[in-house]
Amino acid sequence: GVKVSALWSDEQPPAMLPQPVAPFAETSDEVWLDSLDQQQRGMLQRLDDRLLRNPDDFEASLLKSLVYFQAGRLNLAISELQQLTAKVPKFQLAHLILGDLLLARFDQVGSIGSSSLLEEIGSDKASRIEQLRREAKARLQGYLSLVNGVEVPLALLTLSSETEYALVVDKSRNRLYVYRNLGPGLPPELVDDFYIVLGKKTGDKYREGDLRTPNGVYFVTSYLPDEKLPPLYGSGAFPVNYPNEFDRRLRKTGKGIWLHGTDKSLYSRPPLDSEGCVVLTNEEFSRISQYVEVGRTPVIISEEVEWCSSRDWFDLNIELQATLERWRQNWEKADLESYLAMYADDFWSGDYDISSWQDYKKQVFAGKTFQKISLSDITLLGYPVVADRQQPMVVANFRQDYRSNNYTGEMRKRLYMIKDQGHWKVLYEGHQ
């Protein structure tokens, strides 16, 4: 049989369906089971696991029907889609594929919506079918990217014990991954993933109205229920803090980048159809809400997620934790030379640059007879690669408790650290 992954090569049109000889012949149980390769078995097992956790995982049902069809189980595929379309009447993609599979009993069906019955439709409907093809391709490619096992996203280095989940967006795959914090020294665990809609224009966001989804490390800042929103935003929204400190440094403009639902007149939208927001179906927005804590949950958006092995993840964590501790110790001991050497030449903080920061710290240190500093609730997040800075960069969030002979205070602090000639240095320091 034709492999699902092979149907999505760059050389081929966005097809999903093999081309069986008409009329389609249903395989026997024995032939079907024997014909499944390791990838197909893995796909079915993961889809069954998803449906066991959530019987209303409609994407899992859709993809399961396609695996059935590919494996020669047409009746099972049709039954799966009939149940799905009865549950979700607005899921247009499911209806279109169901129609294709019904036609496959009598005619050859190559790509989605390519049957002879649809050849004479109007241009507006042809455009909609093309959008559905792109949605199908994005859903399947995103799903296949995880079927054969994944490594650790480099973005999630250390999650504070008070941060239970983190969200990672891979724009190249129109996919949002949910990871659960398993505790110190353990890589986070993938617990959920979703098809998402992104900005109409590809690439990083730079200007207000450019219709692009930004790349960066962000945090959910609030929750907006559907009754306070126009219908476009569906069942609710989670705004994030775009533009962040680094965005503002790069003079990026715009606002209103949210995770939100879909207009309730629709079930889903094409892969590139928003004005820059990250859009989910309403059912999946409601599902993702259980993972989000306002003010704490990170949302890392990348052109393409960088992955690393568990070993490399652990080593980088040790390196960064040691750097943060050395920064703390140099500050606490008032070792001015070693402390200031840990700041980058293009450092900034508010109105300070590196020169004025050095003068300020020299003045502050001169008035100290002792300092006691502790850091807790530490989160370390790898920053996505952006065109304006090729050096590795990490965002550190933590709670800082400070005591000295003339000041005592506690605050939430954020550092941006870059790796410059083999050494991690502070690029930005400020309050959260």
CSV table of C-alpha atoms in Angstrom, one decimal:
chain,number,residue,atom,x,y,z
A,1,GLY,CA,0.0,0.0,0.0
A,2,VAL,CA,0.9,3.6,-0.3
A,3,LYS,CA,2.5,5.0,2.8
A,4,VAL,CA,0.7,8.0,4.4
A,5,SER,CA,4.0,9.9,4.8
A,6,ALA,CA,4.9,9.4,1.1
A,7,LEU,CA,1.7,11.1,0.1
A,8,TRP,CA,3.0,14.3,1.5
A,9,SER,CA,6.3,14.7,-0.3
A,10,ASP,CA,7.1,18.2,-1.6
A,11,GLU,CA,7.0,16.8,-5.2
A,12,GLN,CA,3.3,15.7,-4.9
A,13,PRO,CA,0.1,17.7,-4.7
A,14,PRO,CA,-1.5,17.9,-1.2
A,15,ALA,CA,-3.1,14.5,-1.6
A,16,MET,CA,-4.2,12.3,1.2
A,17,LEU,CA,-5.8,9.3,-0.4
A,18,PRO,CA,-4.2,6.3,-2.2
A,19,GLN,CA,-5.5,5.5,-5.6
A,20,PRO,CA,-7.2,2.2,-5.4
A,21,VAL,CA,-8.4,0.3,-8.4
A,22,ALA,CA,-12.1,0.8,-8.7
A,23,PRO,CA,-14.2,-0.8,-7.4
A,24,PHE,CA,-12.4,-0.7,-4.0
A,25,ALA,CA,-11.8,-4.1,-2.5
A,26,GLU,CA,-12.0,-4.5,1.2
A,27,THR,CA,-9.1,-6.5,2.6
A,28,SER,CA,-9.6,-9.4,5.1
A,29,ASP,CA,-8.6,-9.0,8.8
A,30,GLU,CA,-5.6,-11.2,8.3
A,31,VAL,CA,-4.3,-9.3,5.2
A,32,TRP,CA,-5.0,-6.0,6.9
A,33,LEU,CA,-3.1,-6.9,10.1
A,34,ASP,CA,-0.2,-8.3,8.1
A,35,SER,CA,-0.1,-5.3,5.9
A,36,LEU,CA,0.4,-2.8,8.7
A,37,ASP,CA,4.0,-1.6,9.0
A,38,GLN,CA,5.6,-0.3,12.2
A,39,GLN,CA,4.7,3.3,11.4
A,40,GLN,CA,1.0,2.5,10.8
A,41,ARG,CA,0.8,0.4,14.0
A,42,GLY,CA,2.4,3.3,15.9
A,43,MET,CA,0.0,5.7,14.4
A,44,LEU,CA,-3.0,3.7,15.3
A,45,GLN,CA,-1.8,3.0,18.8
A,46,ARG,CA,-1.2,6.7,19.5
A,47,LEU,CA,-4.6,7.7,18.0
A,48,ASP,CA,-6.3,5.0,20.2
A,49,ASP,CA,-4.4,6.4,23.2
A,50,ARG,CA,-5.6,9.9,22.4
A,51,LEU,CA,-9.2,8.7,22.0
A,52,LEU,CA,-9.0,6.8,25.3
A,53,ARG,CA,-8.0,9.9,27.1
A,54,ASN,CA,-10.5,12.0,25.2
A,55,PRO,CA,-13.4,10.4,23.2
A,56,ASP,CA,-14.1,13.8,21.7
A,57,ASP,CA,-10.7,14.2,20.2
A,58,PHE,CA,-12.1,14.8,16.7
A,59,GLU,CA,-8.8,15.1,14.9
A,60,ALA,CA,-7.8,11.7,16.2
A,61,SER,CA,-10.9,10.2,14.8
A,62,LEU,CA,-10.3,11.9,11.4
A,63,LEU,CA,-6.7,10.6,11.2
A,64,LYS,CA,-7.7,7.2,12.4
A,65,SER,CA,-10.1,6.9,9.5
A,66,LEU,CA,-7.3,7.7,7.1
A,67,VAL,CA,-5.1,5.0,8.5
A,68,TYR,CA,-7.9,2.6,8.1
A,69,PHE,CA,-8.4,3.6,4.5
A,70,GLN,CA,-4.7,3.3,3.7
A,71,ALA,CA,-4.6,-0.2,5.3
A,72,GLY,CA,-7.5,-1.3,3.1
A,73,ARG,CA,-10.3,-1.1,5.7
A,74,LEU,CA,-12.7,1.1,3.8
A,75,ASN,CA,-15.8,0.2,5.7
A,76,LEU,CA,-14.0,0.9,9.0
A,77,ALA,CA,-12.8,4.2,7.7
A,78,ILE,CA,-16.3,5.2,6.5
A,79,SER,CA,-17.9,4.1,9.8
A,80,GLU,CA,-15.3,6.2,11.8
A,81,LEU,CA,-16.1,9.3,9.6
A,82,GLN,CA,-19.9,8.8,9.8
A,83,GLN,CA,-19.7,8.8,13.6
A,84,LEU,CA,-17.4,11.8,13.5
A,85,THR,CA,-19.6,13.9,11.2
A,86,ALA,CA,-22.7,13.0,13.3
A,87,LYS,CA,-20.9,14.4,16.4
A,88,VAL,CA,-19.4,17.4,14.6
A,89,PRO,CA,-21.7,18.5,11.7
A,90,LYS,CA,-19.6,21.6,11.1
A,91,PHE,CA,-16.3,19.7,10.5
A,92,GLN,CA,-16.2,20.3,6.7
A,93,LEU,CA,-13.0,18.4,6.2
A,94,ALA,CA,-14.5,15.3,7.7
A,95,HIS,CA,-17.5,15.6,5.4
A,96,LEU,CA,-15.4,16.0,2.3
A,97,ILE,CA,-13.2,13.0,3.1
A,98,LEU,CA,-16.3,10.9,3.9
A,99,GLY,CA,-17.6,11.8,0.5
A,100,ASP,CA,-14.3,10.8,-1.1
A,101,LEU,CA,-14.3,7.4,0.7
A,102,LEU,CA,-17.9,6.7,-0.3
A,103,LEU,CA,-16.9,7.4,-3.9
A,104,ALA,CA,-13.9,5.2,-3.5
A,105,ARG,CA,-16.2,2.1,-3.6
A,106,PHE,CA,-16.9,2.9,-7.3
A,107,ASP,CA,-14.3,5.3,-8.6
A,108,GLN,CA,-10.7,6.2,-8.3
A,109,VAL,CA,-10.1,9.0,-5.8
A,110,GLY,CA,-6.6,10.5,-5.7
A,111,SER,CA,-6.5,13.7,-3.7
A,112,ILE,CA,-9.2,15.2,-1.4
A,113,GLY,CA,-12.1,16.6,-3.3
A,114,SER,CA,-10.7,15.5,-6.7
A,115,SER,CA,-13.6,13.2,-7.8
A,116,SER,CA,-15.3,13.7,-11.1
A,117,LEU,CA,-18.5,14.8,-9.3
A,118,LEU,CA,-16.7,18.0,-8.2
A,119,GLU,CA,-15.1,18.9,-11.4
A,120,GLU,CA,-17.8,21.4,-12.4
A,121,ILE,CA,-18.1,23.3,-9.1
A,122,GLY,CA,-17.8,27.1,-9.0
A,123,SER,CA,-14.5,28.8,-8.3
A,124,ASP,CA,-15.6,29.8,-4.8
A,125,LYS,CA,-16.2,26.3,-3.8
A,126,ALA,CA,-13.0,25.1,-5.5
A,127,SER,CA,-11.1,27.6,-3.4
A,128,ARG,CA,-12.7,26.2,-0.2
A,129,ILE,CA,-11.8,22.7,-1.2
A,130,GLU,CA,-8.2,23.8,-1.7
A,131,GLN,CA,-8.3,25.3,1.8
A,132,LEU,CA,-9.5,22.0,3.2
A,133,ARG,CA,-6.7,20.2,1.3
A,134,ARG,CA,-4.2,22.5,3.0
A,135,GLU,CA,-5.8,21.9,6.4
A,136,ALA,CA,-5.7,18.1,5.9
A,137,LYS,CA,-2.0,18.3,4.9
A,138,ALA,CA,-1.1,20.4,7.9
A,139,ARG,CA,-3.0,18.1,10.3
A,140,LEU,CA,-1.4,15.0,9.0
A,141,GLN,CA,2.2,16.4,8.7
A,142,GLY,CA,2.0,17.8,12.2
A,143,TYR,CA,0.8,14.4,13.5
A,144,LEU,CA,3.4,12.4,11.6
A,145,SER,CA,6.1,14.6,13.1
A,146,LEU,CA,5.6,12.9,16.4
A,147,VAL,CA,4.7,9.3,15.4
A,148,ASN,CA,8.2,7.9,15.4
A,149,GLY,CA,9.1,9.3,18.8
A,150,VAL,CA,10.4,12.8,19.7
A,151,GLU,CA,13.3,14.3,21.6
A,152,VAL,CA,13.1,17.2,24.0
A,153,PRO,CA,12.2,20.7,22.8
A,154,LEU,CA,15.2,22.9,23.4
A,155,ALA,CA,12.9,25.6,24.4
A,156,LEU,CA,11.9,23.9,27.7
A,157,LEU,CA,15.1,23.7,29.8
A,158,THR,CA,13.9,24.2,33.3
A,159,LEU,CA,10.3,24.6,34.5
A,160,SER,CA,9.7,25.9,38.0
A,161,SER,CA,8.0,23.5,40.4
A,162,GLU,CA,5.1,26.1,40.3
A,163,THR,CA,4.8,25.8,36.5
A,164,GLU,CA,2.9,22.7,35.7
A,165,TYR,CA,2.6,23.0,31.9
A,166,ALA,CA,4.2,24.8,29.0
A,167,LEU,CA,3.0,25.4,25.4
A,168,VAL,CA,5.3,25.0,22.4
A,169,VAL,CA,4.2,26.2,18.9
A,170,ASP,CA,5.9,24.9,15.8
A,171,LYS,CA,4.8,27.2,13.0
A,172,SER,CA,6.4,25.0,10.3
A,173,ARG,CA,3.9,22.2,11.2
A,174,ASN,CA,0.9,24.2,12.4
A,175,ARG,CA,1.2,22.4,15.7
A,176,LEU,CA,0.9,23.3,19.3
A,177,TYR,CA,2.4,20.9,21.8
A,178,VAL,CA,1.6,20.8,25.5
A,179,TYR,CA,4.3,19.6,27.9
A,180,ARG,CA,4.0,18.7,31.5
A,181,ASN,CA,6.7,19.5,34.1
A,182,LEU,CA,7.9,16.2,35.7
A,183,GLY,CA,10.2,17.9,38.2
A,184,PRO,CA,13.9,18.8,38.6
A,185,GLY,CA,16.3,17.0,36.4
A,186,LEU,CA,13.6,15.3,34.2
A,187,PRO,CA,12.7,16.3,30.7
A,188,PRO,CA,9.1,17.5,30.3
A,189,GLU,CA,6.5,15.0,29.0
A,190,LEU,CA,4.4,15.6,26.0
A,191,VAL,CA,0.7,15.3,27.0
A,192,ASP,CA,-1.3,16.8,24.2
A,193,ASP,CA,-0.9,18.4,20.7
A,194,PHE,CA,-3.2,20.4,18.5
A,195,TYR,CA,-3.6,21.6,14.9
A,196,ILE,CA,-3.4,25.4,14.9
A,197,VAL,CA,-4.1,28.3,12.5
A,198,LEU,CA,-1.4,31.0,12.1
A,199,GLY,CA,-1.0,34.4,10.5
A,200,LYS,CA,-1.9,34.8,6.8
A,201,LYS,CA,1.7,35.7,6.1
A,202,THR,CA,4.6,33.5,6.9
A,203,GLY,CA,7.7,34.6,8.9
A,204,ASP,CA,8.4,36.5,12.0
A,205,LYS,CA,6.2,39.5,13.0
A,206,TYR,CA,7.8,42.9,12.9
A,207,ARG,CA,5.1,45.5,12.2
A,208,GLU,CA,1.6,46.1,13.2
A,209,GLY,CA,-0.8,44.8,10.6
A,210,ASP,CA,1.8,42.6,8.8
A,211,LEU,CA,-0.5,39.5,9.4
A,212,ARG,CA,2.4,37.4,10.8
A,213,THR,CA,2.7,35.3,14.0
A,214,PRO,CA,5.7,36.4,16.1
A,215,ASN,CA,8.5,34.1,17.2
A,216,GLY,CA,9.6,34.3,20.8
A,217,VAL,CA,9.2,33.4,24.4
A,218,TYR,CA,5.8,34.7,25.7
A,219,PHE,CA,3.6,34.2,28.7
A,220,VAL,CA,-0.2,34.1,29.1
A,221,THR,CA,-1.3,37.4,30.6
A,222,SER,CA,-5.1,37.0,31.0
A,223,TYR,CA,-8.2,35.1,30.1
A,224,LEU,CA,-11.1,36.6,28.1
A,225,PRO,CA,-14.3,34.6,28.1
A,226,ASP,CA,-16.4,34.4,24.9
A,227,GLU,CA,-19.2,36.6,26.3
A,228,LYS,CA,-16.7,39.5,26.3
A,229,LEU,CA,-15.4,38.9,22.7
A,230,PRO,CA,-16.7,39.3,19.2
A,231,PRO,CA,-17.8,36.0,17.5
A,232,LEU,CA,-14.6,35.8,15.6
A,233,TYR,CA,-12.7,34.7,18.7
A,234,GLY,CA,-15.0,31.7,19.4
A,235,SER,CA,-15.0,30.2,22.9
A,236,GLY,CA,-12.4,32.5,24.5
A,237,ALA,CA,-8.9,33.9,24.3
A,238,PHE,CA,-5.6,33.9,26.2
A,239,PRO,CA,-3.6,37.1,25.3
A,240,VAL,CA,0.2,36.8,25.5
A,241,ASN,CA,2.8,39.5,26.2
A,242,TYR,CA,3.8,40.4,22.7
A,243,PRO,CA,5.8,42.5,22.2
A,244,ASN,CA,8.1,41.2,24.9
A,245,GLU,CA,11.3,42.9,26.1
A,246,PHE,CA,13.4,41.6,23.3
A,247,ASP,CA,10.7,42.5,20.7
A,248,ARG,CA,10.6,46.1,21.9
A,249,ARG,CA,14.4,46.2,21.7
A,250,LEU,CA,14.1,45.2,18.1
A,251,ARG,CA,11.5,47.9,17.6
A,252,LYS,CA,8.8,45.5,16.7
A,253,THR,CA,5.3,46.9,16.7
A,254,GLY,CA,1.8,45.6,17.0
A,255,LYS,CA,-0.3,44.1,19.8
A,256,GLY,CA,-3.2,41.7,20.4
A,257,ILE,CA,-1.4,38.4,19.8
A,258,TRP,CA,-3.7,35.8,21.4
A,259,LEU,CA,-4.4,32.1,21.6
A,260,HIS,CA,-8.2,31.9,20.8
A,261,GLY,CA,-11.0,29.8,19.5
A,262,THR,CA,-12.8,29.8,16.1
A,263,ASP,CA,-15.8,31.7,14.9
A,264,LYS,CA,-18.8,29.6,16.1
A,265,SER,CA,-20.2,29.4,12.6
A,266,LEU,CA,-17.2,27.3,11.6
A,267,TYR,CA,-15.5,24.2,13.0
A,268,SER,CA,-11.9,25.0,11.8
A,269,ARG,CA,-10.0,27.3,9.5
A,270,PRO,CA,-7.2,26.9,7.0
A,271,PRO,CA,-3.6,26.7,8.2
A,272,LEU,CA,-2.7,30.4,7.4
A,273,ASP,CA,-5.8,32.4,8.1
A,274,SER,CA,-5.4,34.6,11.1
A,275,GLU,CA,-4.1,38.2,11.5
A,276,GLY,CA,-1.2,36.9,13.6
A,277,CYS,CA,-2.9,35.0,16.4
A,278,VAL,CA,-2.7,31.3,17.2
A,279,VAL,CA,-6.2,29.8,16.6
A,280,LEU,CA,-7.6,26.5,17.8
A,281,THR,CA,-11.1,24.9,17.3
A,282,ASN,CA,-13.5,25.8,20.1
A,283,GLU,CA,-13.4,22.3,21.5
A,284,GLU,CA,-9.7,22.3,21.6
A,285,PHE,CA,-9.5,25.8,23.1
A,286,SER,CA,-11.7,24.5,25.9
A,287,ARG,CA,-9.4,21.5,26.3
A,288,ILE,CA,-6.2,23.6,26.4
A,289,SER,CA,-7.7,25.8,29.1
A,290,GLN,CA,-7.0,23.1,31.7
A,291,TYR,CA,-3.3,23.5,31.0
A,292,VAL,CA,-3.0,27.3,31.2
A,293,GLU,CA,-2.4,29.3,34.3
A,294,VAL,CA,-2.6,33.1,33.7
A,295,GLY,CA,0.6,34.9,34.5
A,296,ARG,CA,2.7,31.8,34.6
A,297,THR,CA,2.2,29.5,31.6
A,298,PRO,CA,5.0,30.0,28.9
A,299,VAL,CA,4.1,30.0,25.2
A,300,ILE,CA,7.2,29.5,23.0
A,301,ILE,CA,6.5,30.2,19.3
A,302,SER,CA,9.1,29.1,16.8
A,303,GLU,CA,9.4,28.9,13.0
A,304,GLU,CA,10.5,25.4,13.6
A,305,VAL,CA,11.0,23.7,17.0
A,306,GLU,CA,14.6,22.8,17.8
A,307,TRP,CA,14.9,19.3,19.4
A,308,CYS,CA,17.7,17.9,21.4
A,309,SER,CA,18.5,14.6,23.1
A,310,SER,CA,17.8,14.0,26.8
A,311,ARG,CA,21.6,14.0,27.4
A,312,ASP,CA,22.1,17.3,25.7
A,313,TRP,CA,19.1,18.7,27.5
A,314,PHE,CA,20.5,17.7,30.8
A,315,ASP,CA,24.0,19.0,30.1
A,316,LEU,CA,22.7,22.4,28.9
A,317,ASN,CA,20.5,22.7,32.1
A,318,ILE,CA,23.6,22.1,34.3
A,319,GLU,CA,25.5,24.7,32.3
A,320,LEU,CA,22.8,27.3,32.7
A,321,GLN,CA,22.0,26.6,36.3
A,322,ALA,CA,25.8,26.9,37.1
A,323,THR,CA,25.9,30.3,35.2
A,324,LEU,CA,22.9,31.7,37.1
A,325,GLU,CA,24.5,30.5,40.4
A,326,ARG,CA,27.8,32.1,39.6
A,327,TRP,CA,26.0,35.4,38.7
A,328,ARG,CA,24.2,35.2,42.1
A,329,GLN,CA,27.4,34.5,44.0
A,330,ASN,CA,29.4,37.2,42.3
A,331,TRP,CA,26.7,39.7,43.2
A,332,GLU,CA,26.3,38.5,46.8
A,333,LYS,CA,30.1,38.6,47.4
A,334,ALA,CA,30.2,42.1,45.8
A,335,ASP,CA,32.9,40.8,43.4
A,336,LEU,CA,32.4,43.7,41.1
A,337,GLU,CA,34.8,42.7,38.4
A,338,SER,CA,33.5,39.1,38.1
A,339,TYR,CA,29.9,40.3,38.4
A,340,LEU,CA,30.2,42.9,35.6
A,341,ALA,CA,32.1,40.5,33.4
A,342,MET,CA,29.0,38.5,33.2
A,343,TYR,CA,27.1,41.3,31.3
A,344,ALA,CA,27.1,41.5,27.5
A,345,ASP,CA,28.6,44.5,25.7
A,346,ASP,CA,25.1,45.3,24.2
A,347,PHE,CA,23.3,44.9,27.6
A,348,TRP,CA,20.3,47.0,28.4
A,349,SER,CA,17.9,47.5,31.3
A,350,GLY,CA,15.4,50.3,31.1
A,351,ASP,CA,17.4,53.4,30.2
A,352,TYR,CA,20.7,51.7,31.1
A,353,ASP,CA,23.3,50.5,28.6
A,354,ILE,CA,26.4,48.5,29.7
A,355,SER,CA,28.4,51.7,30.5
A,356,SER,CA,25.8,53.4,32.7
A,357,TRP,CA,24.9,50.0,34.3
A,358,GLN,CA,28.6,49.6,35.3
A,359,ASP,CA,28.7,53.1,36.8
A,360,TYR,CA,25.4,52.4,38.6
A,361,LYS,CA,26.5,49.1,40.1
A,362,LYS,CA,29.9,50.5,41.2
A,363,GLN,CA,28.0,53.2,43.2
A,364,VAL,CA,25.6,50.6,44.7
A,365,PHE,CA,28.3,48.1,45.7
A,366,ALA,CA,30.3,50.9,47.4
A,367,GLY,CA,27.5,51.3,50.0
A,368,LYS,CA,27.2,47.6,50.9
A,369,THR,CA,28.7,46.0,53.9
A,370,PHE,CA,26.9,42.7,53.3
A,371,GLN,CA,24.4,41.2,50.8
A,372,LYS,CA,22.4,38.0,51.0
A,373,ILE,CA,20.6,36.9,47.8
A,374,SER,CA,18.6,33.8,47.1
A,375,LEU,CA,16.9,32.7,43.9
A,376,SER,CA,13.9,30.4,43.7
A,377,ASP,CA,11.0,29.4,41.4
A,378,ILE,CA,13.5,29.3,38.5
A,379,THR,CA,12.3,28.8,34.9
A,380,LEU,CA,14.8,28.6,32.0
A,381,LEU,CA,13.4,28.8,28.4
A,382,GLY,CA,15.4,28.6,25.2
A,383,TYR,CA,14.6,31.5,22.9
A,384,PRO,CA,13.8,30.6,19.2
A,385,VAL,CA,16.3,31.6,16.6
A,386,VAL,CA,15.4,35.0,15.2
A,387,ALA,CA,17.0,36.8,12.2
A,388,ASP,CA,18.3,39.6,14.4
A,389,ARG,CA,20.4,37.5,16.7
A,390,GLN,CA,22.0,34.2,15.8
A,391,GLN,CA,23.6,33.6,19.2
A,392,PRO,CA,21.9,31.1,21.5
A,393,MET,CA,19.6,32.9,23.9
A,394,VAL,CA,17.8,31.9,27.1
A,395,VAL,CA,15.1,33.6,29.2
A,396,ALA,CA,15.4,33.1,32.9
A,397,ASN,CA,12.5,33.9,35.2
A,398,PHE,CA,12.8,33.6,39.0
A,399,ARG,CA,11.9,35.0,42.4
A,400,GLN,CA,14.7,37.1,44.0
A,401,ASP,CA,15.0,37.6,47.7
A,402,TYR,CA,17.5,40.3,48.6
A,403,ARG,CA,18.8,41.5,52.0
A,404,SER,CA,21.7,44.0,52.7
A,405,ASN,CA,22.7,46.4,55.3
A,406,ASN,CA,20.5,49.1,53.8
A,407,TYR,CA,17.8,47.4,51.7
A,408,THR,CA,15.5,44.3,51.9
A,409,GLY,CA,13.1,43.3,49.1
A,410,GLU,CA,11.6,40.5,47.1
A,411,MET,CA,10.7,40.7,43.4
A,412,ARG,CA,10.1,38.7,40.3
A,413,LYS,CA,13.0,39.1,37.9
A,414,ARG,CA,13.7,38.2,34.2
A,415,LEU,CA,17.1,37.9,32.6
A,416,TYR,CA,17.8,37.3,28.9
A,417,MET,CA,21.2,35.5,28.6
A,418,ILE,CA,23.2,35.0,25.4
A,419,LYS,CA,26.1,32.7,24.7
A,420,ASP,CA,29.0,34.9,23.5
A,421,GLN,CA,32.3,33.2,22.6
A,422,GLY,CA,31.6,30.2,24.7
A,423,HIS,CA,30.3,32.1,27.8
A,424,TRP,CA,26.8,32.9,28.9
A,425,LYS,CA,26.3,36.6,29.5
A,426,VAL,CA,23.4,38.8,30.7
A,427,LEU,CA,21.8,40.7,27.8
A,428,TYR,CA,18.8,42.1,29.6
A,429,GLU,CA,17.8,42.4,33.3
A,430,GLY,CA,14.4,43.6,34.5
A,431,HIS,CA,11.3,43.0,36.6
A,432,GLN,CA,8.6,40.7,35.4
